[in-house]
Amino acid sequence: MVSERVQSQVFGEVAADYDDVRPGYPVEIADRIVAYAGRRPQSIVEVGAGTGKGTEVLRTLDAPITCVEPDAAMAGVLRRRFADDELVAIEVSRFEDWTSPVTGVDLLASAQAWHWVGREVRTRLAAAALAPGGVIALFAHDFGFADDDTATAMQNVYLKYAPEIAHGVPANVHPDVFHPDELRISPLFTDFEKQDVIRVVPFPTPRYLRLLSTFSPHRMLPEDRRVRLHQAIADLIDGRGGVLHQQLTTGLVLARRAA
Ligand SMILES: C[S@@+](CC[C@H](N)C(=O)[O-])C[C@H]1O[C@@H](n2cnc3c(N)ncnc32)[C@H](O)[C@@H]1O
């Protein structure tokens, strides 16, 4: 029997490439979390840790981190990365199936993964996992373009070759990533804040195509259509000098468990 691929589970198919080409997170994310919380956390759970790109930043906080990651291939890269690190523990599990410590943790963080946790349960589960006054920190990149002309041209390529994933430029991220409104309005959380860190990262054409191949909307396209889309994107970038300047806006959403 051929099992149907599930969009939240396609990252492990390209775990090594994911780890190589996905941009990491600015280390100041950790500083901003501490500034918001008013102190360093003594315990952290990271949801959807993947290969450890968010973990690297959280690790600078020098507190024990439990990484909850359901994909065995992603967790394999993560395990190798932190093999000698006593502060990093790895649980191969969905967050929905993970049992949080009874005392709760000081910080629940998730990098580019919160949208994969069931929308109907995630806010409640986050509050239950946190100690009183604990902080939730969700961060993720918005993969934009450094100039408007490229953004418009790219959008036109998506509209022509893959309109179903052309949900706004750049059409590379799950539409749910930056909509944590449920946190802002939830009585379980307070002091909601959203901050951005912006930088520009150059991607030569081949590396950009490898990056796109790690995005789940691209991975879910039928192979022949993905090939045509990627060829059109390659032609576009090559026609503009062969390097795409990606504007990375790393959004950081912060909220505190209500008393
Ligand atoms: C886009 S990757 C982000 C990985 C890493 N945090 C990063 O920033 O590179 C999303 C991760 O969420 C994981 N994931 C999917 N469903 C999940 C769930 N229900 N609970 C926890 N993690 C989940 C996937 O296996 C994948 O590793």
Coordinates of C-alpha atoms and ligand atoms in Angstrom, one line a residue:
M1 CA 0.0 0.0 0.0
V2 CA 1.3 3.4 -0.9
S3 CA 0.8 5.8 2.0
E4 CA -0.2 9.4 1.1
R5 CA 2.5 12.0 1.8
V6 CA 1.5 14.5 4.5
Q7 CA 2.8 18.1 4.1
S8 CA 4.0 18.4 7.7
Q9 CA 6.2 15.3 7.2
V10 CA 8.1 16.0 4.0
F11 CA 11.1 17.8 5.6
G12 CA 12.9 14.6 6.5
E13 CA 13.0 13.6 2.8
V14 CA 15.6 16.3 2.4
A15 CA 17.0 16.6 6.0
A16 CA 20.7 17.0 5.0
D17 CA 19.9 19.6 2.3
Y18 CA 17.5 21.4 4.7
D19 CA 20.3 21.7 7.2
D20 CA 22.7 22.9 4.5
V21 CA 20.7 25.6 2.7
R22 CA 18.0 26.9 5.2
P23 CA 19.2 30.1 6.7
G24 CA 19.7 30.0 10.5
Y25 CA 18.3 32.6 12.9
P26 CA 19.9 35.7 14.2
V27 CA 21.4 35.1 17.6
E28 CA 19.8 38.4 18.8
I29 CA 16.6 36.4 18.9
A30 CA 17.9 34.9 22.1
D31 CA 18.7 38.3 23.5
R32 CA 15.3 39.6 22.7
I33 CA 13.6 36.7 24.4
V34 CA 15.6 37.4 27.6
A35 CA 14.9 41.1 27.4
Y36 CA 11.2 40.3 27.1
A37 CA 11.1 37.7 29.8
G38 CA 13.2 39.8 32.2
R39 CA 15.5 36.9 33.0
R40 CA 17.2 33.9 31.5
P41 CA 15.0 30.8 31.4
Q42 CA 16.1 27.8 33.5
S43 CA 14.3 25.3 31.3
I44 CA 13.3 25.3 27.6
V45 CA 11.2 23.1 25.4
E46 CA 11.6 23.6 21.6
V47 CA 8.8 22.4 19.4
G48 CA 9.6 21.1 16.0
A49 CA 13.4 21.5 16.4
G50 CA 14.1 20.0 13.0
T51 CA 17.9 19.8 12.4
G52 CA 18.6 22.3 15.1
K53 CA 18.8 25.7 13.5
G54 CA 16.6 27.3 16.2
T55 CA 18.2 25.1 18.8
E56 CA 21.6 26.8 18.1
V57 CA 20.2 30.2 19.0
L58 CA 18.3 28.9 22.0
R59 CA 21.5 27.1 23.2
T60 CA 23.2 30.4 23.8
L61 CA 20.8 30.8 26.7
D62 CA 22.7 28.1 28.6
A63 CA 19.7 26.3 29.9
P64 CA 18.6 22.7 29.5
I65 CA 16.6 22.3 26.2
T66 CA 14.2 19.5 25.4
C67 CA 13.8 19.3 21.6
V68 CA 10.5 17.8 20.5
E69 CA 10.8 16.7 16.9
P70 CA 8.6 14.0 15.3
D71 CA 10.7 13.3 12.1
A72 CA 13.4 10.6 12.6
A73 CA 15.6 12.0 9.8
M74 CA 15.5 15.6 11.0
A75 CA 16.0 14.3 14.6
G76 CA 19.0 12.3 13.3
V77 CA 20.8 15.5 12.1
L78 CA 19.8 17.2 15.3
R79 CA 21.3 14.4 17.4
R80 CA 24.6 14.4 15.5
R81 CA 24.8 18.2 15.9
F82 CA 24.4 18.1 19.7
A83 CA 25.9 14.7 20.4
D84 CA 28.2 15.9 23.1
D85 CA 25.9 18.5 24.6
E86 CA 24.5 17.5 27.9
L87 CA 22.1 20.4 27.9
V88 CA 20.2 19.2 24.8
A89 CA 17.7 16.3 25.1
I90 CA 15.8 15.0 22.1
E91 CA 12.3 13.5 22.1
V92 CA 11.1 12.0 18.8
S93 CA 7.5 13.0 19.1
R94 CA 4.8 15.4 17.9
F95 CA 4.2 18.2 20.4
E96 CA 0.6 17.0 20.7
D97 CA 1.8 13.6 22.0
W98 CA 4.6 14.9 24.3
T99 CA 4.1 15.0 28.0
S100 CA 5.3 18.2 29.5
P101 CA 7.0 18.2 33.0
V102 CA 4.6 18.8 35.8
T103 CA 6.5 21.8 37.0
G104 CA 6.3 23.4 33.5
V105 CA 9.1 25.0 31.6
D106 CA 10.2 28.7 31.7
L107 CA 10.4 29.0 27.9
L108 CA 8.5 27.3 25.1
A109 CA 10.1 28.2 21.7
S110 CA 9.4 27.1 18.2
A111 CA 11.2 28.1 15.0
Q112 CA 9.3 27.8 11.8
A113 CA 7.3 24.9 13.1
W114 CA 4.4 26.2 15.3
H115 CA 2.0 26.1 12.3
W116 CA 2.4 22.4 12.1
V117 CA 1.0 21.8 15.6
G118 CA -2.8 21.4 15.6
R119 CA -4.3 24.8 15.5
E120 CA -7.2 23.8 17.8
V121 CA -4.9 22.5 20.6
R122 CA -1.6 24.4 20.3
T123 CA -2.4 27.4 22.5
R124 CA -3.9 25.3 25.3
L125 CA -1.0 22.8 25.1
A126 CA 1.6 25.7 25.2
A127 CA -0.1 27.2 28.3
A128 CA -0.1 23.8 29.9
A129 CA 3.6 23.2 29.2
L130 CA 4.7 26.5 30.7
A131 CA 5.4 27.3 34.4
P132 CA 3.5 30.3 35.8
G133 CA 4.8 33.4 34.1
G134 CA 6.5 31.3 31.5
V135 CA 7.1 32.7 28.0
I136 CA 6.2 31.4 24.5
A137 CA 8.6 32.6 21.7
L138 CA 7.7 31.7 18.1
F139 CA 10.1 32.7 15.4
A140 CA 10.2 32.2 11.7
H141 CA 11.5 33.7 8.5
D142 CA 9.4 35.5 6.0
F143 CA 11.3 34.8 2.7
G144 CA 10.9 38.0 0.8
F145 CA 12.9 39.7 -2.0
A146 CA 15.2 42.7 -1.6
D147 CA 13.7 44.5 -4.6
D148 CA 10.0 44.9 -5.7
D149 CA 10.7 44.2 -9.3
T150 CA 12.0 40.7 -8.6
A151 CA 9.1 40.2 -6.2
T152 CA 6.6 41.0 -8.9
A153 CA 8.4 38.9 -11.5
M154 CA 8.6 36.0 -9.1
Q155 CA 4.9 36.2 -8.3
N156 CA 4.1 36.1 -12.0
V157 CA 6.2 32.9 -12.4
Y158 CA 4.2 31.3 -9.5
L159 CA 0.9 32.4 -10.9
K160 CA 1.8 30.9 -14.2
Y161 CA 3.3 27.6 -13.1
A162 CA 1.9 26.9 -9.6
P163 CA -1.0 29.3 -8.8
E164 CA -2.1 27.1 -5.9
I165 CA 1.0 28.0 -3.9
A166 CA 1.2 31.7 -5.0
H167 CA -0.4 32.8 -1.8
G168 CA 1.4 36.2 -1.8
V169 CA 5.0 36.8 -2.6
P170 CA 7.2 34.9 -2.1
A171 CA 4.9 31.9 -1.9
N172 CA 7.4 29.8 0.0
V173 CA 6.1 29.6 3.5
H174 CA 3.0 28.1 5.0
P175 CA 0.4 30.8 5.2
D176 CA -0.2 30.1 8.8
V177 CA 3.3 30.9 10.1
F178 CA 2.7 34.6 10.7
H179 CA -0.9 34.4 12.0
P180 CA -0.5 33.7 15.7
D181 CA -3.7 35.8 16.4
E182 CA -5.0 33.0 18.6
L183 CA -2.2 33.8 21.0
R184 CA -2.9 37.5 21.0
I185 CA -6.6 37.1 21.9
S186 CA -6.3 34.0 24.1
P187 CA -7.1 34.5 27.8
L188 CA -4.4 32.0 28.5
F189 CA -1.7 34.5 27.4
T190 CA -0.9 38.1 28.0
D191 CA 1.6 40.8 27.0
F192 CA 1.6 39.8 23.3
E193 CA 4.4 41.3 21.2
K194 CA 5.7 40.9 17.6
Q195 CA 9.2 42.0 16.6
D196 CA 11.1 41.7 13.3
V197 CA 14.7 41.3 12.5
I198 CA 15.5 42.0 8.8
R199 CA 18.6 41.1 6.8
V200 CA 19.4 40.4 3.1
V201 CA 21.0 37.1 2.2
P202 CA 22.3 36.4 -1.4
F203 CA 21.4 33.1 -3.0
P204 CA 23.1 32.0 -6.3
T205 CA 20.6 30.3 -8.6
P206 CA 21.5 26.6 -7.8
R207 CA 21.5 27.2 -4.0
Y208 CA 18.1 29.0 -4.3
L209 CA 16.6 26.1 -6.1
R210 CA 17.9 23.7 -3.4
L211 CA 16.4 26.1 -0.8
L212 CA 13.0 26.0 -2.6
S213 CA 13.2 22.2 -2.6
T214 CA 13.1 22.2 1.2
F215 CA 9.8 24.2 1.3
S216 CA 6.8 21.9 1.8
P217 CA 4.5 23.7 -0.7
H218 CA 7.2 23.0 -3.4
R219 CA 7.7 19.4 -2.2
M220 CA 4.0 18.7 -2.4
L221 CA 3.8 19.8 -6.1
P222 CA 3.8 16.9 -8.7
E223 CA 7.4 16.4 -9.8
D224 CA 6.8 17.5 -13.5
R225 CA 5.3 20.8 -12.3
R226 CA 8.0 21.4 -9.7
V227 CA 10.6 20.9 -12.4
R228 CA 8.9 23.5 -14.7
L229 CA 8.4 26.0 -11.9
H230 CA 12.0 25.7 -10.8
Q231 CA 13.3 26.0 -14.4
A232 CA 11.3 29.2 -14.8
I233 CA 12.6 30.6 -11.4
A234 CA 16.2 29.7 -12.5
D235 CA 15.7 31.5 -15.8
L236 CA 14.4 34.5 -14.0
I237 CA 17.4 34.7 -11.5
D238 CA 19.9 33.9 -14.2
G239 CA 18.4 36.7 -16.4
R240 CA 19.1 39.1 -13.5
G241 CA 22.8 38.2 -12.9
G242 CA 22.5 34.7 -11.3
V243 CA 22.1 35.8 -7.6
L244 CA 18.8 36.2 -5.8
H245 CA 18.9 38.7 -2.9
Q246 CA 16.5 37.3 -0.4
Q247 CA 15.1 39.6 2.2
L248 CA 14.7 37.6 5.3
T249 CA 12.3 39.1 7.9
T250 CA 12.6 37.0 11.0
G251 CA 9.4 37.5 13.0
L252 CA 9.5 36.9 16.7
V253 CA 6.2 36.5 18.5
L254 CA 6.3 36.7 22.3
A255 CA 3.6 36.2 24.9
R256 CA 3.5 35.3 28.6
R257 CA 1.4 32.7 30.3
A258 CA -1.4 34.5 32.1
A259 CA -1.5 34.1 35.9
Ligands
LIG1 C1 10.1 23.9 8.7 S1 10.7 22.7 9.8 C2 11.5 23.8 11.1 C3 12.7 23.1 11.7 C4 13.6 24.0 12.6 N1 12.9 24.4 13.8 C5 14.1 25.1 11.8 O1 13.8 26.3 12.2 O2 14.9 24.9 10.9 C6 9.3 22.2 10.7 C7 9.5 21.1 11.7 O3 8.3 20.8 12.4 C8 8.2 19.5 12.6 N2 6.9 19.1 12.9 C9 5.8 18.8 12.1 N3 4.7 18.5 12.8 C10 5.0 18.7 14.1 C11 4.3 18.5 15.3 N4 3.0 18.2 15.3 N5 4.9 18.7 16.5 C12 6.2 19.1 16.5 N6 7.0 19.3 15.4 C13 6.4 19.1 14.2 C14 8.7 18.9 11.3 O4 9.1 17.5 11.4 C15 9.9 19.8 11.0 O5 11.1 19.3 11.5

